[in-house]
Amino acid sequence: MSRLLIENGTVLTINDRHDIFDSGCVLIEDDRILYVGPRSGLPEQVDADRMDATGKAVMPGLVNCHTHLCMIFGRTLATDVDLLTWLDRQMPVMAAMDDAAMLHAQLLGCVENLKNGNTTVVENLFAARTDTFSPETLAFEAMRQAGLRGMVARAFEARHFDPAFAETPAEQTRRVTALARDWHGADNGRLRLAIGPLLPWAVDESMLRHTRALANDLGLPLHMHVAESQEFNRVIARHYGRPVRNVELLHETGCLGPDVQAVGVSDLSAHEIELLVDSGTSVVLDPQTRLFWGTGFPSLKPFLDAGVTCGLATNGPAANCGQDLFESMKYACATAKTAVGDPSVLPARRALRMATIEGARALGISHQTGSLEVGKRADVITLDLRQPHLTPASNLDACLVFSARGADVRDVIVDGSVRMRDRRLTFIDETALLTRCNDLANACLERVAHRQSDSRPSVSREIS
């Protein structure tokens, strides 16, 4: 048995009452929270290791509900193009990755998330299919080494997609079944698997139904890009040969429900929002990448008004060039307010909950993480408040959402294990990792330069 006492900090619990303890503490025993509250609530002498949080905020680790760590070697490539052209330019880099590149890309992404205070991460992984290694296994291995609470959301691509990335439903079933057996619920429930089509026109109705049936059989959630832009819905209508919209299609094929996360939703009708509400489907919002790609100014108010569970995400490090969920909170508030001309539409407290307990609820793990409460897993971060840009912190919620950034995170604990202390990682040589990743990324880019890109079909082409 091990115990850790985090004391003398400002403890922000994110519980139902949103309790804040100005001189509070968190007592951790093994992987669980044993006590949260004022220091006076514990005996003077506690048999535990100590972490002094004087001048720091102590809060739940953040929940990054959607990223693509598999694309991290494409960071800063194609930053001034539309979404689908960007994808066309990123995929050759991904196709050039071998097993060493994939493992180190995933590990680099895990490190970046931890250093930004993201203790839970959903990696929406798509990769060129190969029988020499399993990209998903390497992603899980990286999460295991980093100590993250992670979900690998394995994407499915088939029709109208680069053949190197495509597979048949039978191949999907074989691979997903093996992954579920080996990884779903692994490491004391810290690692989980999800599935779903990468793009709605990369499959047909039968494939959507097949994926839903497979998820049901294996007890897996569905995680999908949904209605990311007006162009998405136009392409869907052409692909399926009828005027159907993305969420309507998912409803028809049984792919909505409380075990579903719809990611990047930017172009939804009022009827589609009703379908989300009636089915209990959660949405995952990444407002900064919507703005970067120019796919539409995301209005969050319809989801908030309808009572949809909303998680927040950074999207991939090649999409917004970072993994800072504090930035996502700030963007969410700014876009929600500006979209409807109402500065009160998304308060800082709600944004903070979207990045913690509400995000955990969207992933179906709010019983484990997302708040500091007795019995929950000990996923805890601290932020140094003794900095010019965080002084004064008259309103802690607003300070964290509008002024803080990932670089302010000092300590990170996942499942009771200290993964970063005073910004020093405890499990890896960070300098060596960065050097290795630069070398591997350069090797991938060199391989891409020797290939003819015009021999590869475009995922953004017109689909008849």
GROMACS .gro file of C-alpha atoms in nm:
model
  464
    1MET     CA    1   0.000   0.000   0.000
    2SER     CA    2   0.125   0.349  -0.092
    3ARG     CA    3  -0.010   0.685   0.019
    4LEU     CA    4   0.044   1.036  -0.116
    5LEU     CA    5  -0.084   1.352   0.054
    6ILE     CA    6  -0.114   1.662  -0.165
    7GLU     CA    7  -0.151   1.951   0.080
    8ASN     CA    8  -0.163   2.331   0.114
    9GLY     CA    9  -0.316   2.387  -0.228
   10THR     CA   10  -0.638   2.539  -0.360
   11VAL     CA   11  -0.837   2.224  -0.435
   12LEU     CA   12  -1.095   2.247  -0.712
   13THR     CA   13  -1.303   1.929  -0.692
   14ILE     CA   14  -1.539   1.964  -0.995
   15ASN     CA   15  -1.793   1.763  -0.793
   16ASP     CA   16  -2.168   1.834  -0.821
   17ARG     CA   17  -2.137   2.124  -0.574
   18HIS     CA   18  -1.818   2.247  -0.741
   19ASP     CA   19  -1.651   2.260  -0.398
   20ILE     CA   20  -1.330   2.459  -0.371
   21PHE     CA   21  -1.104   2.431  -0.064
   22ASP     CA   22  -0.867   2.725  -0.031
   23SER     CA   23  -0.628   2.538   0.193
   24GLY     CA   24  -0.717   2.188   0.098
   25CYS     CA   25  -0.562   1.851   0.044
   26VAL     CA   26  -0.608   1.528  -0.145
   27LEU     CA   27  -0.507   1.198   0.013
   28ILE     CA   28  -0.438   0.916  -0.232
   29GLU     CA   29  -0.406   0.550  -0.139
   30ASP     CA   30  -0.271   0.331  -0.418
   31ASP     CA   31  -0.482   0.427  -0.723
   32ARG     CA   32  -0.781   0.578  -0.536
   33ILE     CA   33  -0.875   0.906  -0.372
   34LEU     CA   34  -0.917   0.846   0.000
   35TYR     CA   35  -0.995   1.202   0.114
   36VAL     CA   36  -1.064   1.544  -0.040
   37GLY     CA   37  -1.124   1.852   0.170
   38PRO     CA   38  -0.971   2.094   0.418
   39ARG     CA   39  -0.644   1.990   0.579
   40SER     CA   40  -0.816   2.020   0.915
   41GLY     CA   41  -1.027   1.718   0.821
   42LEU     CA   42  -0.726   1.489   0.857
   43PRO     CA   43  -0.510   1.409   1.162
   44GLU     CA   44  -0.198   1.622   1.199
   45GLN     CA   45   0.020   1.317   1.141
   46VAL     CA   46  -0.066   1.118   0.828
   47ASP     CA   47   0.146   0.825   0.720
   48ALA     CA   48   0.203   0.929   0.358
   49ASP     CA   49   0.452   1.079   0.117
   50ARG     CA   50   0.399   1.455   0.088
   51MET     CA   51   0.352   1.687  -0.209
   52ASP     CA   52   0.345   2.053  -0.111
   53ALA     CA   53   0.095   2.240  -0.330
   54THR     CA   54   0.142   2.585  -0.176
   55GLY     CA   55   0.052   2.847  -0.437
   56LYS     CA   56  -0.095   2.586  -0.668
   57ALA     CA   57  -0.438   2.486  -0.792
   58VAL     CA   58  -0.511   2.115  -0.743
   59MET     CA   59  -0.774   1.976  -0.979
   60PRO     CA   60  -0.881   1.668  -1.175
   61GLY     CA   61  -0.673   1.571  -1.475
   62LEU     CA   62  -0.823   1.697  -1.801
   63VAL     CA   63  -1.008   1.469  -2.043
   64ASN     CA   64  -0.901   1.513  -2.406
   65CYS     CA   65  -1.189   1.346  -2.588
   66HIS     CA   66  -1.037   1.333  -2.937
   67THR     CA   67  -0.694   1.351  -3.095
   68HIS     CA   68  -0.484   1.188  -3.368
   69LEU     CA   69  -0.143   1.119  -3.219
   70CYS     CA   70  -0.076   0.895  -3.520
   71MET     CA   71  -0.046   1.217  -3.726
   72ILE     CA   72   0.200   1.398  -3.502
   73PHE     CA   73   0.484   1.380  -3.757
   74GLY     CA   74   0.268   1.601  -3.981
   75ARG     CA   75   0.270   1.888  -3.732
   76THR     CA   76   0.287   2.228  -3.911
   77LEU     CA   77   0.239   2.070  -4.256
   78ALA     CA   78  -0.048   2.215  -4.461
   79THR     CA   79  -0.167   2.474  -4.209
   80ASP     CA   80  -0.338   2.700  -4.465
   81VAL     CA   81  -0.568   2.466  -4.657
   82ASP     CA   82  -0.919   2.328  -4.615
   83LEU     CA   83  -0.990   2.016  -4.410
   84LEU     CA   84  -0.999   1.756  -4.686
   85THR     CA   85  -0.698   1.898  -4.873
   86TRP     CA   86  -0.512   1.895  -4.542
   87LEU     CA   87  -0.598   1.527  -4.503
   88ASP     CA   88  -0.470   1.451  -4.853
   89ARG     CA   89  -0.135   1.607  -4.761
   90GLN     CA   90  -0.108   1.431  -4.427
   91MET     CA   91  -0.182   1.077  -4.541
   92PRO     CA   92   0.143   1.019  -4.735
   93VAL     CA   93   0.339   1.095  -4.418
   94MET     CA   94   0.129   0.842  -4.228
   95ALA     CA   95   0.167   0.580  -4.500
   96ALA     CA   96   0.545   0.619  -4.473
   97MET     CA   97   0.551   0.526  -4.103
   98ASP     CA   98   0.704   0.199  -3.991
   99ASP     CA   99   0.660   0.039  -3.649
  100ALA     CA  100   0.933   0.248  -3.484
  101ALA     CA  101   0.783   0.569  -3.621
  102MET     CA  102   0.433   0.477  -3.504
  103LEU     CA  103   0.543   0.380  -3.154
  104HIS     CA  104   0.750   0.694  -3.104
  105ALA     CA  105   0.481   0.918  -3.255
  106GLN     CA  106   0.230   0.777  -3.008
  107LEU     CA  107   0.471   0.813  -2.717
  108LEU     CA  108   0.553   1.172  -2.814
  109GLY     CA  109   0.181   1.248  -2.824
  110CYS     CA  110   0.126   1.090  -2.483
  111VAL     CA  111   0.409   1.299  -2.338
  112GLU     CA  112   0.266   1.617  -2.489
  113ASN     CA  113  -0.075   1.542  -2.344
  114LEU     CA  114   0.061   1.469  -1.996
  115LYS     CA  115   0.267   1.788  -1.996
  116ASN     CA  116  -0.053   1.981  -2.075
  117GLY     CA  117  -0.241   1.815  -1.788
  118ASN     CA  118  -0.446   1.575  -2.002
  119THR     CA  119  -0.461   1.254  -1.801
  120THR     CA  120  -0.727   1.092  -2.022
  121VAL     CA  121  -0.682   1.083  -2.400
  122VAL     CA  122  -0.885   0.939  -2.687
  123GLU     CA  123  -0.656   0.848  -2.976
  124ASN     CA  124  -0.861   0.821  -3.296
  125LEU     CA  125  -0.615   0.606  -3.486
  126PHE     CA  126  -0.613   0.538  -3.856
  127ALA     CA  127  -0.310   0.400  -4.031
  128ALA     CA  128  -0.200   0.218  -4.342
  129ARG     CA  129  -0.293  -0.149  -4.301
  130THR     CA  130  -0.003  -0.388  -4.261
  131ASP     CA  131   0.050  -0.744  -4.146
  132THR     CA  132   0.398  -0.669  -4.008
  133PHE     CA  133   0.279  -0.474  -3.703
  134SER     CA  134  -0.037  -0.351  -3.534
  135PRO     CA  135  -0.058   0.031  -3.511
  136GLU     CA  136  -0.326   0.000  -3.244
  137THR     CA  137  -0.111  -0.228  -3.030
  138LEU     CA  138   0.173   0.026  -3.051
  139ALA     CA  139  -0.067   0.303  -2.944
  140PHE     CA  140  -0.175   0.099  -2.644
  141GLU     CA  141   0.187   0.019  -2.562
  142ALA     CA  142   0.272   0.390  -2.565
  143MET     CA  143  -0.023   0.468  -2.337
  144ARG     CA  144   0.084   0.189  -2.104
  145GLN     CA  145   0.439   0.323  -2.086
  146ALA     CA  146   0.323   0.682  -2.036
  147GLY     CA  147   0.067   0.578  -1.777
  148LEU     CA  148  -0.220   0.762  -1.942
  149ARG     CA  149  -0.585   0.673  -1.903
  150GLY     CA  150  -0.647   0.612  -2.269
  151MET     CA  151  -0.891   0.495  -2.530
  152VAL     CA  152  -0.778   0.394  -2.877
  153ALA     CA  153  -1.067   0.464  -3.113
  154ARG     CA  154  -0.982   0.249  -3.413
  155ALA     CA  155  -1.103   0.398  -3.740
  156PHE     CA  156  -1.253   0.195  -4.024
  157GLU     CA  157  -1.200   0.294  -4.390
  158ALA     CA  158  -1.319   0.102  -4.694
  159ARG     CA  159  -1.479   0.253  -5.007
  160HIS     CA  160  -1.354   0.568  -5.182
  161PHE     CA  161  -1.042   0.584  -4.972
  162ASP     CA  162  -0.670   0.528  -5.019
  163PRO     CA  163  -0.643   0.147  -5.067
  164ALA     CA  164  -0.340   0.136  -4.837
  165PHE     CA  165  -0.569   0.237  -4.548
  166ALA     CA  166  -0.881   0.041  -4.646
  167GLU     CA  167  -1.003  -0.299  -4.524
  168THR     CA  168  -1.304  -0.526  -4.562
  169PRO     CA  169  -1.564  -0.573  -4.289
  170ALA     CA  170  -1.426  -0.924  -4.233
  171GLU     CA  171  -1.077  -0.783  -4.180
  172GLN     CA  172  -1.219  -0.522  -3.945
  173THR     CA  173  -1.393  -0.791  -3.742
  174ARG     CA  174  -1.080  -1.004  -3.714
  175ARG     CA  175  -0.855  -0.718  -3.608
  176VAL     CA  176  -1.099  -0.549  -3.371
  177THR     CA  177  -1.187  -0.878  -3.201
  178ALA     CA  178  -0.819  -0.946  -3.132
  179LEU     CA  179  -0.764  -0.592  -3.002
  180ALA     CA  180  -1.067  -0.613  -2.774
  181ARG     CA  181  -0.945  -0.941  -2.630
  182ASP     CA  182  -0.596  -0.807  -2.561
  183TRP     CA  183  -0.659  -0.447  -2.461
  184HIS     CA  184  -1.017  -0.349  -2.378
  185GLY     CA  185  -1.016  -0.303  -2.000
  186ALA     CA  186  -0.642  -0.369  -1.970
  187ASP     CA  187  -0.423  -0.223  -1.695
  188ASN     CA  188  -0.695  -0.230  -1.432
  189GLY     CA  189  -0.948  -0.072  -1.668
  190ARG     CA  190  -0.721   0.219  -1.759
  191LEU     CA  191  -0.707   0.127  -2.130
  192ARG     CA  192  -1.011   0.088  -2.354
  193LEU     CA  193  -1.098   0.033  -2.719
  194ALA     CA  194  -1.356   0.204  -2.939
  195ILE     CA  195  -1.437   0.176  -3.309
  196GLY     CA  196  -1.609   0.372  -3.584
  197PRO     CA  197  -1.575   0.483  -3.947
  198LEU     CA  198  -1.320   0.757  -4.006
  199LEU     CA  199  -1.531   0.935  -4.267
  200PRO     CA  200  -1.900   0.873  -4.345
  201TRP     CA  201  -1.841   0.829  -4.719
  202ALA     CA  202  -1.563   0.573  -4.666
  203VAL     CA  203  -1.834   0.315  -4.589
  204ASP     CA  204  -2.187   0.228  -4.698
  205GLU     CA  205  -2.503   0.156  -4.496
  206SER     CA  206  -2.422  -0.214  -4.459
  207MET     CA  207  -2.077  -0.130  -4.324
  208LEU     CA  208  -2.223   0.114  -4.073
  209ARG     CA  209  -2.461  -0.155  -3.952
  210HIS     CA  210  -2.177  -0.408  -3.941
  211THR     CA  211  -1.966  -0.173  -3.728
  212ARG     CA  212  -2.256  -0.116  -3.489
  213ALA     CA  213  -2.319  -0.491  -3.458
  214LEU     CA  214  -1.949  -0.554  -3.394
  215ALA     CA  215  -1.943  -0.284  -3.125
  216ASN     CA  216  -2.248  -0.437  -2.960
  217ASP     CA  217  -2.102  -0.788  -2.968
  218LEU     CA  218  -1.774  -0.676  -2.808
  219GLY     CA  219  -1.917  -0.411  -2.574
  220LEU     CA  220  -1.726  -0.127  -2.739
  221PRO     CA  221  -1.824   0.239  -2.779
  222LEU     CA  222  -1.848   0.412  -3.117
  223HIS     CA  223  -1.633   0.718  -3.188
  224MET     CA  224  -1.680   0.901  -3.520
  225HIS     CA  225  -1.624   1.229  -3.705
  226VAL     CA  226  -1.973   1.367  -3.768
  227ALA     CA  227  -2.092   1.662  -3.979
  228GLU     CA  228  -1.761   1.845  -3.952
  229SER     CA  229  -1.858   2.093  -4.223
  230GLN     CA  230  -2.124   2.174  -4.479
  231GLU     CA  231  -1.906   1.995  -4.732
  232PHE     CA  232  -1.939   1.676  -4.526
  233ASN     CA  233  -2.315   1.674  -4.570
  234ARG     CA  234  -2.290   1.758  -4.943
  235VAL     CA  235  -2.047   1.471  -5.003
  236ILE     CA  236  -2.265   1.233  -4.799
  237ALA     CA  237  -2.569   1.318  -5.010
  238ARG     CA  238  -2.373   1.250  -5.331
  239HIS     CA  239  -2.219   0.930  -5.196
  240TYR     CA  240  -2.547   0.779  -5.076
  241GLY     CA  241  -2.748   0.909  -5.372
  242ARG     CA  242  -3.018   1.079  -5.167
  243PRO     CA  243  -3.063   1.394  -4.958
  244VAL     CA  244  -2.958   1.243  -4.627
  245ARG     CA  245  -2.754   1.425  -4.364
  246ASN     CA  246  -2.484   1.275  -4.145
  247VAL     CA  247  -2.674   1.238  -3.818
  248GLU     CA  248  -2.987   1.120  -4.001
  249LEU     CA  249  -2.777   0.849  -4.165
  250LEU     CA  250  -2.636   0.739  -3.830
  251HIS     CA  251  -2.989   0.725  -3.688
  252GLU     CA  252  -3.110   0.511  -3.978
  253THR     CA  253  -2.824   0.262  -3.933
  254GLY     CA  254  -2.846   0.238  -3.554
  255CYS     CA  255  -2.521   0.425  -3.494
  256LEU     CA  256  -2.649   0.671  -3.233
  257GLY     CA  257  -2.679   0.605  -2.861
  258PRO     CA  258  -2.531   0.674  -2.518
  259ASP     CA  259  -2.219   0.478  -2.614
  260VAL     CA  260  -2.150   0.706  -2.912
  261GLN     CA  261  -1.925   1.011  -2.932
  262ALA     CA  262  -1.994   1.237  -3.234
  263VAL     CA  263  -1.683   1.445  -3.299
  264GLY     CA  264  -1.641   1.786  -3.457
  265VAL     CA  265  -2.011   1.854  -3.515
  266SER     CA  266  -2.037   2.185  -3.701
  267ASP     CA  267  -2.326   2.152  -3.948
  268LEU     CA  268  -2.633   2.005  -3.778
  269SER     CA  269  -2.999   2.079  -3.832
  270ALA     CA  270  -3.246   2.124  -3.547
  271HIS     CA  271  -3.386   1.779  -3.628
  272GLU     CA  272  -3.042   1.622  -3.603
  273ILE     CA  273  -2.987   1.777  -3.260
  274GLU     CA  274  -3.318   1.625  -3.153
  275LEU     CA  275  -3.192   1.286  -3.272
  276LEU     CA  276  -2.878   1.330  -3.059
  277VAL     CA  277  -3.085   1.420  -2.755
  278ASP     CA  278  -3.337   1.138  -2.798
  279SER     CA  279  -3.060   0.879  -2.842
  280GLY     CA  280  -2.838   1.009  -2.561
  281THR     CA  281  -2.547   1.057  -2.800
  282SER     CA  282  -2.262   1.277  -2.675
  283VAL     CA  283  -2.075   1.532  -2.884
  284VAL     CA  284  -1.707   1.620  -2.877
  285LEU     CA  285  -1.617   1.976  -2.970
  286ASP     CA  286  -1.282   2.105  -3.099
  287PRO     CA  287  -1.364   2.468  -3.182
  288GLN     CA  288  -1.011   2.581  -3.263
  289THR     CA  289  -0.966   2.341  -3.555
  290ARG     CA  290  -1.306   2.437  -3.694
  291LEU     CA  291  -1.172   2.793  -3.711
  292PHE     CA  292  -0.833   2.695  -3.852
  293TRP     CA  293  -0.991   2.500  -4.140
  294GLY     CA  294  -1.266   2.754  -4.195
  295THR     CA  295  -1.531   2.480  -4.182
  296GLY     CA  296  -1.786   2.702  -4.013
  297PHE     CA  297  -1.811   2.914  -3.705
  298PRO     CA  298  -1.911   2.661  -3.440
  299SER     CA  299  -2.214   2.758  -3.235
  300LEU     CA  300  -2.227   2.556  -2.914
  301LYS     CA  301  -2.552   2.710  -2.791
  302PRO     CA  302  -2.785   2.455  -2.960
  303PHE     CA  303  -2.610   2.169  -2.780
  304LEU     CA  304  -2.609   2.352  -2.448
  305ASP     CA  305  -2.977   2.445  -2.478
  306ALA     CA  306  -3.073   2.090  -2.574
  307GLY     CA  307  -2.890   1.933  -2.280
  308VAL     CA  308  -2.646   1.729  -2.492
  309THR     CA  309  -2.342   1.598  -2.304
  310CYS     CA  310  -2.044   1.790  -2.444
  311GLY     CA  311  -1.681   1.686  -2.421
  312LEU     CA  312  -1.388   1.898  -2.534
  313ALA     CA  313  -1.089   1.802  -2.746
  314THR     CA  314  -0.772   1.940  -2.891
  315ASN     CA  315  -0.797   1.735  -3.211
  316GLY     CA  316  -0.466   1.605  -3.342
  317PRO     CA  317  -0.128   1.777  -3.309
  318ALA     CA  318  -0.112   1.800  -3.689
  319ALA     CA  319  -0.452   1.972  -3.694
  320ASN     CA  320  -0.414   2.254  -3.443
  321CYS     CA  321  -0.039   2.202  -3.384
  322GLY     CA  322  -0.084   2.145  -3.010
  323GLN     CA  323  -0.251   1.943  -2.735
  324ASP     CA  324  -0.343   2.221  -2.491
  325LEU     CA  325  -0.697   2.161  -2.361
  326PHE     CA  326  -0.688   2.488  -2.167
  327GLU     CA  327  -0.670   2.651  -2.510
  328SER     CA  328  -0.972   2.445  -2.618
  329MET     CA  329  -1.172   2.574  -2.319
  330LYS     CA  330  -1.092   2.933  -2.408
  331TYR     CA  331  -1.179   2.882  -2.776
  332ALA     CA  332  -1.503   2.709  -2.682
  333CYS     CA  333  -1.617   3.006  -2.477
  334ALA     CA  334  -1.507   3.264  -2.734
  335THR     CA  335  -1.674   3.091  -3.029
  336ALA     CA  336  -1.994   3.012  -2.837
  337LYS     CA  337  -2.030   3.374  -2.726
  338THR     CA  338  -1.948   3.527  -3.064
  339ALA     CA  339  -2.164   3.288  -3.267
  340VAL     CA  340  -2.482   3.416  -3.102
  341GLY     CA  341  -2.369   3.756  -2.972
  342ASP     CA  342  -2.428   3.653  -2.612
  343PRO     CA  343  -2.133   3.671  -2.368
  344SER     CA  344  -2.322   3.463  -2.111
  345VAL     CA  345  -2.394   3.158  -2.329
  346LEU     CA  346  -2.098   2.946  -2.209
  347PRO     CA  347  -1.968   3.040  -1.864
  348ALA     CA  348  -1.615   2.948  -1.763
  349ARG     CA  349  -1.741   2.694  -1.509
  350ARG     CA  350  -1.932   2.496  -1.772
  351ALA     CA  351  -1.629   2.496  -2.002
  352LEU     CA  352  -1.416   2.367  -1.716
  353ARG     CA  353  -1.663   2.088  -1.653
  354MET     CA  354  -1.666   2.001  -2.024
  355ALA     CA  355  -1.289   1.950  -2.004
  356THR     CA  356  -1.320   1.728  -1.695
  357ILE     CA  357  -1.632   1.555  -1.560
  358GLU     CA  358  -1.856   1.615  -1.863
  359GLY     CA  359  -1.587   1.488  -2.097
  360ALA     CA  360  -1.552   1.180  -1.877
  361ARG     CA  361  -1.929   1.135  -1.893
  362ALA     CA  362  -1.916   1.154  -2.274
  363LEU     CA  363  -1.665   0.867  -2.271
  364GLY     CA  364  -1.864   0.662  -2.020
  365ILE     CA  365  -1.596   0.683  -1.748
  366SER     CA  366  -1.729   0.953  -1.514
  367HIS     CA  367  -1.745   0.688  -1.239
  368GLN     CA  368  -1.367   0.664  -1.263
  369THR     CA  369  -1.237   1.011  -1.334
  370GLY     CA  370  -1.323   1.375  -1.413
  371SER     CA  371  -1.362   1.499  -1.054
  372LEU     CA  372  -1.181   1.474  -0.722
  373GLU     CA  373  -1.412   1.259  -0.511
  374VAL     CA  374  -1.356   0.983  -0.260
  375GLY     CA  375  -1.341   0.642  -0.427
  376LYS     CA  376  -1.255   0.769  -0.774
  377ARG     CA  377  -0.928   0.697  -0.948
  378ALA     CA  378  -0.655   0.940  -0.850
  379ASP     CA  379  -0.611   1.144  -1.169
  380VAL     CA  380  -0.484   1.477  -1.037
  381ILE     CA  381  -0.291   1.775  -1.172
  382THR     CA  382  -0.150   2.088  -1.013
  383LEU     CA  383  -0.098   2.430  -1.172
  384ASP     CA  384   0.134   2.702  -1.046
  385LEU     CA  385  -0.082   3.010  -0.977
  386ARG     CA  386   0.215   3.224  -0.872
  387GLN     CA  387   0.271   3.372  -1.217
  388PRO     CA  388   0.204   3.716  -1.368
  389HIS     CA  389  -0.060   3.593  -1.613
  390LEU     CA  390  -0.250   3.415  -1.333
  391THR     CA  391  -0.237   3.696  -1.077
  392PRO     CA  392  -0.477   3.784  -0.930
  393ALA     CA  393  -0.694   3.473  -0.953
  394SER     CA  394  -1.006   3.640  -0.813
  395ASN     CA  395  -1.232   3.392  -0.993
  396LEU     CA  396  -1.055   3.057  -1.012
  397ASP     CA  397  -1.285   2.913  -1.280
  398ALA     CA  398  -1.226   3.211  -1.509
  399CYS     CA  399  -0.856   3.211  -1.430
  400LEU     CA  400  -0.818   2.851  -1.540
  401VAL     CA  401  -1.027   2.887  -1.856
  402PHE     CA  402  -0.918   3.229  -1.982
  403SER     CA  403  -0.568   3.281  -1.841
  404ALA     CA  404  -0.409   2.941  -1.777
  405ARG     CA  405  -0.230   2.728  -2.032
  406GLY     CA  406  -0.094   2.377  -2.041
  407ALA     CA  407   0.258   2.494  -1.962
  408ASP     CA  408   0.134   2.602  -1.617
  409VAL     CA  409   0.082   2.238  -1.517
  410ARG     CA  410   0.349   2.133  -1.268
  411ASP     CA  411   0.251   1.787  -1.142
  412VAL     CA  412   0.054   1.505  -1.303
  413ILE     CA  413  -0.079   1.193  -1.130
  414VAL     CA  414  -0.266   0.915  -1.310
  415ASP     CA  415  -0.416   0.620  -1.124
  416GLY     CA  416  -0.219   0.730  -0.819
  417SER     CA  417   0.114   0.718  -1.003
  418VAL     CA  418   0.316   1.040  -1.032
  419ARG     CA  419   0.392   1.077  -1.403
  420MET     CA  420   0.532   1.432  -1.385
  421ARG     CA  421   0.672   1.619  -1.085
  422ASP     CA  422   0.761   1.987  -1.110
  423ARG     CA  423   0.743   1.948  -1.492
  424ARG     CA  424   0.995   1.665  -1.499
  425LEU     CA  425   0.862   1.339  -1.642
  426THR     CA  426   0.925   1.042  -1.416
  427PHE     CA  427   0.911   0.762  -1.674
  428ILE     CA  428   1.119   0.866  -1.977
  429ASP     CA  429   1.420   1.064  -2.099
  430GLU     CA  430   1.232   1.345  -2.270
  431THR     CA  431   1.535   1.488  -2.453
  432ALA     CA  432   1.622   1.150  -2.603
  433LEU     CA  433   1.260   1.102  -2.711
  434LEU     CA  434   1.250   1.436  -2.893
  435THR     CA  435   1.576   1.362  -3.074
  436ARG     CA  436   1.454   1.020  -3.181
  437CYS     CA  437   1.118   1.156  -3.300
  438ASN     CA  438   1.283   1.427  -3.510
  439ASP     CA  439   1.500   1.164  -3.678
  440LEU     CA  440   1.204   0.934  -3.746
  441ALA     CA  441   0.987   1.218  -3.876
  442ASN     CA  442   1.260   1.331  -4.115
  443ALA     CA  443   1.297   0.974  -4.240
  444CYS     CA  444   0.921   0.957  -4.309
  445LEU     CA  445   0.932   1.286  -4.500
  446GLU     CA  446   1.226   1.163  -4.706
  447ARG     CA  447   1.033   0.848  -4.798
  448VAL     CA  448   0.734   1.061  -4.900
  449ALA     CA  449   0.956   1.277  -5.124
  450HIS     CA  450   1.059   0.967  -5.321
  451ARG     CA  451   0.704   0.859  -5.395
  452GLN     CA  452   0.469   0.987  -5.662
  453SER     CA  453   0.177   1.147  -5.484
  454ASP     CA  454  -0.038   1.156  -5.799
  455SER     CA  455  -0.064   0.775  -5.797
  456ARG     CA  456  -0.267   0.786  -5.477
  457PRO     CA  457  -0.643   0.858  -5.486
  458SER     CA  458  -0.758   1.173  -5.313
  459VAL     CA  459  -0.996   1.145  -5.020
  460SER     CA  460  -1.132   1.491  -5.106
  461ARG     CA  461  -1.221   1.412  -5.466
  462GLU     CA  462  -1.576   1.441  -5.593
  463ILE     CA  463  -1.765   1.120  -5.510
  464SER     CA  464  -2.036   1.031  -5.758
   0.00000   0.00000   0.00000
